[in-house]
CSV table of C-alpha atoms in Angstrom, one decimal:
chain,number,residue,atom,x,y,z
J,1,UNK,CA,1.7,-12.5,21.1
J,2,UNK,CA,1.4,-10.8,17.5
J,3,UNK,CA,-2.1,-12.0,16.0
J,4,UNK,CA,-2.2,-11.9,11.8
J,5,UNK,CA,-6.4,-11.2,10.7
J,6,UNK,CA,-8.0,-11.3,7.3
J,7,UNK,CA,-10.9,-10.5,6.2
J,8,UNK,CA,-13.9,-12.4,3.2
J,9,UNK,CA,-16.3,-11.1,1.7
J,10,UNK,CA,-19.0,-13.5,-0.2
J,11,UNK,CA,-21.9,-12.7,-3.4
J,12,UNK,CA,-24.7,-14.3,-3.1
J,13,UNK,CA,-26.4,-17.0,-1.2
J,14,UNK,CA,-25.9,-20.1,0.6
J,15,UNK,CA,-25.1,-23.0,-1.7
J,16,UNK,CA,-26.8,-25.4,-0.1
J,17,UNK,CA,-28.9,-25.7,3.6
J,18,UNK,CA,-25.7,-26.4,6.4
J,19,UNK,CA,-27.2,-25.6,9.0
J,20,UNK,CA,-24.5,-26.0,11.4
J,21,UNK,CA,-23.0,-22.1,9.4
J,22,UNK,CA,-25.3,-18.7,10.3
J,23,UNK,CA,-27.2,-17.9,7.5
J,24,UNK,CA,-27.3,-14.0,5.9
J,25,UNK,CA,-24.0,-13.3,7.1
J,26,UNK,CA,-21.5,-12.2,4.2
J,27,UNK,CA,-18.3,-10.7,6.0
J,28,UNK,CA,-16.1,-13.3,8.4
J,29,UNK,CA,-13.1,-11.2,10.0
J,30,UNK,CA,-10.9,-14.6,10.2
J,31,UNK,CA,-7.7,-14.6,12.5
J,32,UNK,CA,-5.2,-16.6,10.1
J,33,UNK,CA,-2.1,-17.3,13.0
J,34,UNK,CA,-1.7,-18.4,16.0
J,35,UNK,CA,-4.1,-20.6,15.1
J,36,UNK,CA,-6.8,-20.4,12.4
J,37,UNK,CA,-10.4,-19.4,14.3
J,38,UNK,CA,-13.3,-16.9,12.4
J,39,UNK,CA,-13.1,-13.8,14.4
J,40,UNK,CA,-17.1,-12.3,13.7
J,41,UNK,CA,-19.1,-12.0,11.9
J,42,UNK,CA,-20.9,-9.1,9.5
J,43,UNK,CA,-25.1,-9.8,7.9
J,44,UNK,CA,-27.1,-8.4,4.8
J,45,UNK,CA,-23.4,-8.0,2.9
J,46,UNK,CA,-23.2,-9.2,-1.0
J,47,UNK,CA,-20.0,-7.9,-2.9
J,48,UNK,CA,-19.0,-9.0,-5.7
J,49,UNK,CA,-14.9,-10.0,-7.1
J,50,UNK,CA,-12.8,-5.7,-6.3
J,51,UNK,CA,-16.3,-4.8,-4.2
J,52,UNK,CA,-14.6,-5.2,-0.7
J,53,UNK,CA,-11.9,-2.7,1.4
J,54,UNK,CA,-10.5,-2.7,5.1
J,55,UNK,CA,-9.0,-0.3,6.9
J,56,UNK,CA,-7.9,0.2,10.5
J,57,UNK,CA,-11.5,1.3,11.5
J,58,UNK,CA,-13.6,0.1,9.6
J,59,UNK,CA,-14.9,-1.7,6.7
J,60,UNK,CA,-16.2,-1.2,3.1
J,61,UNK,CA,-18.6,-3.7,0.9
J,62,UNK,CA,-20.0,-2.3,-2.7
J,63,UNK,CA,-23.2,-4.3,-3.4
J,64,UNK,CA,-24.0,-6.5,-6.2
J,65,UNK,CA,-25.7,-5.0,-8.5
J,66,UNK,CA,-26.8,-1.5,-6.8
J,67,UNK,CA,-25.2,1.8,-6.1
J,68,UNK,CA,-24.7,1.4,-2.1
J,69,UNK,CA,-21.9,1.1,-0.1
J,70,UNK,CA,-22.5,-0.6,3.4
J,71,UNK,CA,-19.9,0.2,6.1
J,72,UNK,CA,-19.6,-1.5,9.1
J,73,UNK,CA,-17.9,-0.8,12.3
J,74,UNK,CA,-14.8,-3.1,13.3
J,75,UNK,CA,-14.2,-1.1,16.9
J,76,UNK,CA,-17.8,-1.6,17.4
J,77,UNK,CA,-18.9,-5.4,15.3
J,78,UNK,CA,-21.5,-3.4,13.6
J,79,UNK,CA,-22.9,-2.6,10.5
J,80,UNK,CA,-22.8,1.5,10.9
J,81,UNK,CA,-24.1,2.9,8.2
J,82,UNK,CA,-25.5,1.9,4.7
J,83,UNK,CA,-24.4,5.0,2.0
J,84,UNK,CA,-26.5,5.5,-1.4
J,85,UNK,CA,-25.0,7.0,-4.6
J,86,UNK,CA,-25.8,8.2,-8.0
J,87,UNK,CA,-24.2,5.4,-10.2
J,88,UNK,CA,-23.9,1.6,-10.3
J,89,UNK,CA,-20.8,0.5,-8.5
J,90,UNK,CA,-18.5,-2.0,-10.0
J,91,UNK,CA,-14.7,-1.6,-7.4
J,92,UNK,CA,-13.4,0.0,-4.2
J,93,UNK,CA,-10.2,0.6,-2.8
J,94,UNK,CA,-9.4,3.3,-0.6
J,95,UNK,CA,-6.7,5.3,-0.6
J,96,UNK,CA,-6.0,6.6,3.5
J,97,UNK,CA,-9.6,7.9,4.4
J,98,UNK,CA,-10.7,7.7,0.8
J,99,UNK,CA,-12.4,5.8,-0.3
J,100,UNK,CA,-12.3,5.5,-4.9
J,101,UNK,CA,-15.1,3.9,-6.6
J,102,UNK,CA,-15.7,2.6,-10.2
J,103,UNK,CA,-18.5,3.0,-11.9
J,104,UNK,CA,-20.2,1.2,-14.3
J,105,UNK,CA,-20.4,4.8,-16.1
J,106,UNK,CA,-16.9,4.3,-16.7
J,107,UNK,CA,-16.2,6.9,-13.6
J,108,UNK,CA,-14.7,7.0,-10.7
J,109,UNK,CA,-15.9,9.0,-7.7
J,110,UNK,CA,-13.6,9.6,-4.3
J,111,UNK,CA,-15.9,9.7,-1.0
J,112,UNK,CA,-13.5,11.3,2.3
J,113,UNK,CA,-15.2,10.0,4.8
J,114,UNK,CA,-14.0,12.4,7.2
J,115,UNK,CA,-16.1,14.8,5.8
J,116,UNK,CA,-18.3,13.6,3.3
J,117,UNK,CA,-17.4,14.9,0.1
J,118,UNK,CA,-17.5,13.3,-2.6
J,119,UNK,CA,-15.8,14.4,-6.6
J,120,UNK,CA,-17.1,13.1,-9.4
J,121,UNK,CA,-14.9,13.1,-12.4
J,122,UNK,CA,-16.3,12.4,-16.5
J,123,UNK,CA,-17.0,8.9,-18.0
J,124,UNK,CA,-13.7,8.4,-19.2
J,125,UNK,CA,-13.8,5.2,-19.9
J,126,UNK,CA,-15.9,3.7,-22.5
J,127,UNK,CA,-16.7,1.1,-20.1
J,128,UNK,CA,-17.4,-0.1,-16.8
J,129,UNK,CA,-14.7,0.4,-14.4
J,130,UNK,CA,-13.6,-2.8,-13.6
J,131,UNK,CA,-10.6,-2.4,-11.4
J,132,UNK,CA,-8.5,0.2,-9.5
J,133,UNK,CA,-6.1,-0.1,-7.4
J,134,UNK,CA,-4.4,3.4,-5.7
J,135,UNK,CA,-1.0,4.0,-4.4
J,136,UNK,CA,-0.4,7.7,-1.9
J,137,UNK,CA,-0.2,9.9,-5.1
J,138,UNK,CA,-1.6,8.3,-7.3
J,139,UNK,CA,-5.2,6.1,-8.8
J,140,UNK,CA,-5.1,4.0,-11.5
J,141,UNK,CA,-8.5,2.5,-12.8
J,142,UNK,CA,-8.6,-0.2,-16.0
J,143,UNK,CA,-11.9,-1.1,-18.2
J,144,UNK,CA,-13.7,-3.2,-19.4
J,145,UNK,CA,-13.3,-1.5,-22.3
J,146,UNK,CA,-9.4,-2.6,-22.6
J,147,UNK,CA,-7.9,0.9,-21.8
J,148,UNK,CA,-6.3,1.8,-17.9
J,149,UNK,CA,-6.3,5.4,-17.0
J,150,UNK,CA,-3.2,6.5,-14.7
J,151,UNK,CA,-4.4,9.4,-11.9
J,152,UNK,CA,-2.7,11.9,-10.0
J,153,UNK,CA,-4.8,11.7,-6.3
J,154,UNK,CA,-4.2,15.6,-5.4
J,155,UNK,CA,-5.0,16.8,-8.3
J,156,UNK,CA,-9.2,14.4,-8.4
J,157,UNK,CA,-9.3,16.0,-4.4
J,158,UNK,CA,-8.4,19.7,-5.3
J,159,UNK,CA,-11.0,21.6,-3.4
J,160,UNK,CA,-12.4,24.4,-5.6
J,161,UNK,CA,-11.1,23.2,-8.7
J,162,UNK,CA,-12.8,24.7,-12.3
J,163,UNK,CA,-10.8,22.1,-14.5
J,164,UNK,CA,-12.6,19.2,-15.9
J,165,UNK,CA,-10.5,16.5,-14.5
J,166,UNK,CA,-8.4,14.5,-17.3
J,167,UNK,CA,-6.5,11.0,-15.5
J,168,UNK,CA,-2.6,12.1,-16.6
J,169,UNK,CA,-2.0,9.5,-19.8
J,170,UNK,CA,-4.0,6.2,-20.6
J,171,UNK,CA,-2.1,2.6,-21.2
J,172,UNK,CA,-4.1,1.0,-23.7
J,173,UNK,CA,-1.7,-1.6,-25.0
J,174,UNK,CA,-4.6,-4.4,-24.1
J,175,UNK,CA,-7.2,-5.8,-26.1
J,176,UNK,CA,-9.3,-7.5,-24.5
J,177,UNK,CA,-11.5,-6.3,-20.7
J,178,UNK,CA,-9.2,-5.9,-18.0
J,179,UNK,CA,-9.6,-8.4,-14.5
J,180,UNK,CA,-7.2,-6.8,-12.9
J,181,UNK,CA,-4.4,-4.5,-11.3
J,182,UNK,CA,-1.9,-4.1,-9.6
J,183,UNK,CA,0.8,-1.0,-7.6
J,184,UNK,CA,4.1,-1.5,-6.6
J,185,UNK,CA,4.3,1.1,-3.5
J,186,UNK,CA,8.0,1.7,-4.2
J,187,UNK,CA,8.5,5.3,-4.0
J,188,UNK,CA,11.1,6.0,-6.9
J,189,UNK,CA,9.3,6.2,-10.1
J,190,UNK,CA,12.4,3.9,-11.6
J,191,UNK,CA,11.3,1.5,-9.6
J,192,UNK,CA,7.5,2.0,-8.9
J,193,UNK,CA,5.4,-0.4,-11.8
J,194,UNK,CA,2.0,-1.3,-11.6
J,195,UNK,CA,1.1,-5.4,-13.0
J,196,UNK,CA,-2.6,-5.6,-15.1
J,197,UNK,CA,-4.5,-8.3,-15.7
J,198,UNK,CA,-7.0,-8.6,-19.1
J,199,UNK,CA,-9.3,-11.2,-20.6
J,200,UNK,CA,-5.9,-11.6,-23.8
J,201,UNK,CA,-5.1,-14.3,-21.4
J,202,UNK,CA,-2.1,-12.0,-20.7
J,203,UNK,CA,-0.5,-9.5,-17.3
J,204,UNK,CA,1.6,-6.5,-18.0
J,205,UNK,CA,3.6,-5.2,-15.5
J,206,UNK,CA,4.5,-0.8,-16.1
J,207,UNK,CA,6.2,1.8,-15.4
J,208,UNK,CA,3.4,3.2,-14.2
J,209,UNK,CA,4.7,7.5,-14.9
J,210,UNK,CA,5.7,6.9,-18.3
J,211,UNK,CA,3.6,4.8,-19.8
J,212,UNK,CA,7.0,2.2,-20.6
J,213,UNK,CA,5.8,-1.3,-21.2
J,214,UNK,CA,8.8,-3.7,-19.0
J,215,UNK,CA,7.3,-6.7,-19.8
J,216,UNK,CA,4.6,-8.6,-21.3
J,217,UNK,CA,3.6,-12.5,-19.5
J,218,UNK,CA,1.4,-14.4,-21.2
J,219,UNK,CA,-0.2,-17.3,-19.6
J,220,UNK,CA,-2.5,-20.6,-21.2
J,221,UNK,CA,-6.4,-18.8,-20.0
J,222,UNK,CA,-7.4,-15.7,-18.8
J,223,UNK,CA,-6.4,-14.5,-15.2
J,224,UNK,CA,-9.3,-14.1,-13.3
J,225,UNK,CA,-7.1,-12.2,-10.5
J,226,UNK,CA,-3.2,-11.4,-8.9
J,227,UNK,CA,-1.9,-10.2,-6.5
J,228,UNK,CA,1.8,-8.9,-5.7
J,229,UNK,CA,4.5,-9.9,-3.1
J,230,UNK,CA,4.5,-7.4,-0.3
J,231,UNK,CA,8.2,-6.5,-1.5
J,232,UNK,CA,7.3,-6.7,-5.4
J,233,UNK,CA,9.5,-9.8,-5.7
J,234,UNK,CA,7.1,-12.4,-7.9
J,235,UNK,CA,3.3,-12.1,-8.5
J,236,UNK,CA,0.7,-14.6,-8.3
J,237,UNK,CA,-1.3,-14.9,-10.5
J,238,UNK,CA,-5.0,-17.2,-10.2
J,239,UNK,CA,-6.7,-18.3,-14.2
J,240,UNK,CA,-9.6,-19.1,-14.9
J,241,UNK,CA,-8.5,-23.5,-16.3
J,242,UNK,CA,-8.2,-23.3,-12.2
J,243,UNK,CA,-4.5,-23.8,-12.2
J,244,UNK,CA,-2.5,-20.0,-10.1
J,245,UNK,CA,1.1,-19.1,-12.3
J,246,UNK,CA,3.8,-17.3,-10.3
J,247,UNK,CA,5.9,-15.0,-12.1
J,248,UNK,CA,9.1,-14.1,-11.0
J,249,UNK,CA,10.7,-10.7,-11.3
J,250,UNK,CA,14.5,-10.7,-10.3
J,251,UNK,CA,14.7,-14.9,-10.8
J,252,UNK,CA,17.8,-16.4,-12.6
J,253,UNK,CA,16.5,-15.4,-15.6
J,254,UNK,CA,15.1,-11.6,-14.1
J,255,UNK,CA,12.2,-10.2,-16.1
J,256,UNK,CA,12.9,-7.2,-14.7
J,257,UNK,CA,15.5,-5.0,-14.1
J,258,UNK,CA,19.4,-4.1,-16.4
J,259,UNK,CA,19.7,-7.7,-16.5
J,260,UNK,CA,16.5,-8.9,-17.8
J,261,UNK,CA,15.9,-9.0,-21.5
J,262,UNK,CA,14.6,-6.4,-24.0
J,263,UNK,CA,11.3,-5.8,-22.9
J,264,UNK,CA,9.7,-6.8,-26.3
J,265,UNK,CA,9.9,-10.2,-25.5
J,266,UNK,CA,6.6,-11.5,-24.2
J,267,UNK,CA,7.0,-14.1,-22.0
J,268,UNK,CA,5.2,-17.0,-21.9
J,269,UNK,CA,4.4,-18.4,-18.3
J,270,UNK,CA,3.0,-22.6,-18.7
J,271,UNK,CA,3.9,-24.3,-15.2
J,272,UNK,CA,1.2,-23.9,-12.8
J,273,UNK,CA,2.7,-22.7,-8.9
J,274,UNK,CA,-0.7,-25.1,-8.1
J,275,UNK,CA,-3.3,-26.2,-9.1
J,276,UNK,CA,-6.8,-27.1,-6.0
J,277,UNK,CA,-9.0,-29.8,-6.3
J,278,UNK,CA,-10.8,-30.1,-9.4
J,279,UNK,CA,-13.7,-30.2,-7.3
J,280,UNK,CA,-13.0,-26.5,-5.8
J,281,UNK,CA,-12.7,-24.6,-9.4
J,282,UNK,CA,-10.3,-21.6,-9.6
J,283,UNK,CA,-9.5,-18.7,-7.6
J,284,UNK,CA,-12.4,-15.7,-7.8
J,285,UNK,CA,-9.2,-13.6,-5.0
J,286,UNK,CA,-6.2,-13.5,-4.2
J,287,UNK,CA,-4.2,-12.6,-1.1
J,288,UNK,CA,-0.3,-12.3,0.3
J,289,UNK,CA,0.6,-12.1,4.0
J,290,UNK,CA,2.4,-9.1,4.5
J,291,UNK,CA,5.3,-11.3,5.3
J,292,UNK,CA,5.0,-12.9,1.9
J,293,UNK,CA,4.9,-17.0,3.3
J,294,UNK,CA,1.2,-17.3,3.1
J,295,UNK,CA,-1.1,-17.2,0.0
J,296,UNK,CA,-5.0,-17.9,0.9
J,297,UNK,CA,-7.4,-18.2,-1.8
J,298,UNK,CA,-11.0,-17.9,-2.8
J,299,UNK,CA,-13.6,-20.0,-5.0
J,300,UNK,CA,-16.9,-19.7,-5.5
J,301,UNK,CA,-17.8,-22.9,-3.7
J,302,UNK,CA,-16.8,-21.5,0.0
J,303,UNK,CA,-13.4,-22.8,0.5
J,304,UNK,CA,-10.6,-20.1,1.7
J,305,UNK,CA,-7.2,-22.7,0.9
J,306,UNK,CA,-4.5,-21.7,2.5
J,307,UNK,CA,-0.8,-21.9,0.5
J,308,UNK,CA,2.8,-22.6,1.7
J,309,UNK,CA,4.5,-20.5,-0.3
J,310,UNK,CA,8.1,-21.6,0.3
J,311,UNK,CA,7.9,-25.4,0.2
J,312,UNK,CA,4.5,-25.1,-2.3
J,313,UNK,CA,2.7,-27.3,-0.9
J,314,UNK,CA,-0.9,-29.2,-1.2
J,315,UNK,CA,-2.6,-26.2,-0.5
J,316,UNK,CA,-4.6,-26.6,3.3
J,317,UNK,CA,-8.8,-25.7,3.7
J,318,UNK,CA,-9.3,-23.2,6.4
J,319,UNK,CA,-12.8,-22.9,5.9
J,320,UNK,CA,-15.6,-23.3,4.2
J,321,UNK,CA,-18.9,-20.5,4.2
J,322,UNK,CA,-21.2,-21.8,1.8
J,323,UNK,CA,-21.4,-19.2,0.0
J,324,UNK,CA,-19.2,-18.2,-3.3
J,325,UNK,CA,-15.3,-16.0,-2.0
J,326,UNK,CA,-15.1,-13.0,-4.1
J,327,UNK,CA,-13.3,-11.0,-1.6
J,328,UNK,CA,-10.2,-11.8,0.0
J,329,UNK,CA,-8.4,-8.8,2.5
J,330,UNK,CA,-5.0,-9.0,4.9
J,331,UNK,CA,-5.1,-6.3,8.2
J,332,UNK,CA,-2.3,-5.3,8.4
J,333,UNK,CA,-0.8,-6.3,11.7
J,334,UNK,CA,0.7,-2.7,12.7
J,335,UNK,CA,-0.9,0.6,13.3
J,336,UNK,CA,-0.6,3.5,10.7
J,337,UNK,CA,3.1,5.5,12.7
J,338,UNK,CA,2.6,8.1,10.1
J,339,UNK,CA,-1.0,8.7,11.0
J,340,UNK,CA,-1.9,10.8,13.7
J,341,UNK,CA,-6.0,11.0,12.9
J,342,UNK,CA,-8.1,7.5,12.6
J,343,UNK,CA,-11.7,8.1,12.1
J,344,UNK,CA,-14.1,6.6,14.9
J,345,UNK,CA,-17.6,7.2,12.8
J,346,UNK,CA,-17.8,8.1,8.7
J,347,UNK,CA,-19.7,11.6,7.5
J,348,UNK,CA,-22.6,10.0,4.9
J,349,UNK,CA,-21.3,11.8,1.2
J,350,UNK,CA,-22.9,14.5,-0.5
J,351,UNK,CA,-22.2,16.8,-3.7
J,352,UNK,CA,-24.0,19.4,-1.9
J,353,UNK,CA,-21.8,22.8,-1.5
J,354,UNK,CA,-21.4,22.9,2.7
J,355,UNK,CA,-19.2,24.0,5.2
J,356,UNK,CA,-15.8,21.6,5.1
J,357,UNK,CA,-15.3,20.5,8.1
J,358,UNK,CA,-13.4,17.7,9.1
J,359,UNK,CA,-14.3,14.5,11.6
J,360,UNK,CA,-12.0,12.4,13.1
J,361,UNK,CA,-9.9,11.3,16.2
J,362,UNK,CA,-6.0,12.1,17.7
J,363,UNK,CA,-4.2,8.9,18.1
J,364,UNK,CA,-0.5,11.4,18.8
J,365,UNK,CA,0.2,13.7,21.6
J,366,UNK,CA,0.2,17.1,20.2
J,367,UNK,CA,2.1,18.4,23.0
J,368,UNK,CA,5.2,16.8,22.5
J,369,UNK,CA,8.8,18.4,22.1
J,370,UNK,CA,9.6,18.8,18.8
J,371,UNK,CA,14.3,18.4,18.9
J,372,UNK,CA,14.3,21.5,17.9
J,373,UNK,CA,12.3,22.7,21.1
J,374,UNK,CA,14.6,19.8,23.0
J,375,UNK,CA,17.2,21.6,21.9
J,376,UNK,CA,16.3,25.0,23.3
J,377,UNK,CA,15.4,24.0,25.9
J,378,UNK,CA,18.7,22.4,27.5
J,379,UNK,CA,21.6,23.9,29.1
J,380,UNK,CA,24.0,24.2,27.0
J,381,UNK,CA,24.9,21.4,24.4
J,382,UNK,CA,23.6,18.1,26.1
J,383,UNK,CA,25.2,13.8,25.3
J,384,UNK,CA,23.5,12.8,22.6
J,385,UNK,CA,24.6,16.6,20.0
J,386,UNK,CA,27.8,16.5,21.3
J,387,UNK,CA,28.2,12.7,20.8
J,388,UNK,CA,26.9,12.9,17.5
J,389,UNK,CA,29.5,15.2,16.4
J,390,UNK,CA,32.7,13.1,17.5
J,391,UNK,CA,30.9,10.4,15.5
J,392,UNK,CA,31.8,12.3,12.6
J,393,UNK,CA,34.8,13.4,14.0
J,394,UNK,CA,35.3,10.2,13.8
J,395,UNK,CA,34.3,8.9,10.3
J,396,UNK,CA,35.8,11.5,8.3
J,397,UNK,CA,38.7,10.4,10.5
J,398,UNK,CA,38.9,7.0,9.6
J,399,UNK,CA,37.9,9.0,5.0
J,400,UNK,CA,41.0,10.3,5.5
J,401,UNK,CA,43.2,7.5,6.7
J,402,UNK,CA,42.0,5.9,4.3
J,403,UNK,CA,42.7,7.8,1.3
J,404,UNK,CA,45.8,8.5,3.3
J,405,UNK,CA,46.5,4.6,2.1
J,406,UNK,CA,45.3,4.0,-0.5
J,407,UNK,CA,48.1,4.1,-4.1
J,408,UNK,CA,47.0,7.2,-6.2
J,409,UNK,CA,47.2,8.0,-10.0
J,410,UNK,CA,47.1,10.8,-10.5
J,411,UNK,CA,49.1,12.7,-8.0
J,412,UNK,CA,47.7,16.5,-7.8
J,413,UNK,CA,43.8,15.4,-8.0
J,414,UNK,CA,45.1,13.1,-4.3
J,415,UNK,CA,46.9,16.0,-2.8
J,416,UNK,CA,43.9,18.5,-3.6
J,417,UNK,CA,41.6,15.8,-2.2
J,418,UNK,CA,44.2,14.6,1.0
J,419,UNK,CA,44.8,19.3,1.3
J,420,UNK,CA,40.7,19.0,1.7
J,421,UNK,CA,39.7,16.8,4.4
J,422,UNK,CA,43.3,17.9,6.5
J,423,UNK,CA,40.9,21.6,6.2
J,424,UNK,CA,37.5,19.7,7.2
J,425,UNK,CA,39.4,17.5,9.9
J,426,UNK,CA,40.4,21.4,11.5
J,427,UNK,CA,37.1,22.7,11.7
J,428,UNK,CA,35.9,19.9,12.9
J,429,UNK,CA,38.3,19.9,15.5
J,430,UNK,CA,37.9,23.6,16.1
J,431,UNK,CA,34.0,23.9,16.2
J,432,UNK,CA,33.7,20.3,19.0
J,433,UNK,CA,37.0,23.3,21.4
J,434,UNK,CA,34.4,25.9,20.0
J,435,UNK,CA,31.3,23.9,22.0
J,436,UNK,CA,33.1,22.1,24.8
J,437,UNK,CA,34.3,25.9,25.4
J,438,UNK,CA,30.4,26.8,25.3
J,439,UNK,CA,29.3,24.3,27.5
J,440,UNK,CA,32.0,24.6,30.0
J,441,UNK,CA,30.8,28.8,30.0
J,442,UNK,CA,27.1,27.5,30.3
J,443,UNK,CA,27.5,25.5,33.3
J,444,UNK,CA,29.4,27.6,35.5
J,445,UNK,CA,27.0,30.4,34.7
J,446,UNK,CA,23.9,27.7,35.8
J,447,UNK,CA,26.0,27.0,39.2
J,448,UNK,CA,26.5,30.8,40.0
J,449,UNK,CA,22.9,31.7,39.7
J,450,UNK,CA,22.7,28.7,41.0
J,451,UNK,CA,23.8,29.7,43.8
J,452,UNK,CA,22.0,33.4,43.8
J,453,UNK,CA,19.5,31.8,43.9
J,454,UNK,CA,19.9,29.5,47.3
């Protein structure tokens, strides 16, 4: 059975002298389904908000008010490395095998964990980088100076680049510090948006590739954390007043899309999705499961609460770790299908000039045949190729029949379309006849050659 797992990180010491909880534990690996349990734990870590990143093989945590990153191996179950960096760290995230780091000096650093290469940008933010989010193509950084910068990931990682790194654009509509960033996973320029939360009690939905504001959401108190639905249909926001809010983008009154109001219209979100017990306090972090059915919230008093998104009932407490929960991240249930390598051990970062060496384990078969090689090594044309050709012919035949049956308002145009379809059908028939003749000829030659060898 497929299991659902997540990782949580704490910051600070124990809240009470509870001897039932192991000391010095800073990271917990949990199994959410089919039944909840704590799978494993790692010691010696104190990670503030936005300072946890999880990959298939490693866990990275930036330490509070320090310039250190602790690296833990999920495969071996131990602390693999202690990495010192030039500046104190405020936030981290992963883009593939690249760890992106936001510093207190307003710059970002990119560490290629498979090569050890470290790229650092100038301090383009006036104050500390408070949060960072990444897609396969872009990096977004939010700062205490209220600005958001959009960077090209390819340009930041470019080899032998002599030009200074500059953001592609800046998003400057907020009036207070940025507390959280979330980016949708769409590849389309029109539907790929980002959401920023700020201490000015607002969340702004951006088309970050154009810089346009799509919608502004106002809340009763300022947002501390947020999470996007996996399908980018809704936004969950945890605010300072300990309430959770839900903003649906495509409901009866859509916030986005062609049917929505003008983008300059500000939407007030006043009805909470839910609120925990008063002794729990506001959520410091949120995470949604990969099917969007379960919402997890971490709280300063050590609780991790589980919310059922569909039923919206009173949340259940999964555990209490007796320390402030600052980060929660779900582990992908399936390995990345497009990755042919994985790093078993990380290479510590260095800005010194050295040979560019990539170190990782291959996860796919390099000798697997391509489609072209399969066709090349097949006698004649395979049954699959012929079946696909016949299916294409039937498709065109149906289109032709439909076009013939439909009434026409423009006889000359319809006659021209019918003639084109007829011509295409004739060409397809000729192609199929040639393929069959060629296959027959090839089989005859093959049989004759086989008899000659006997």
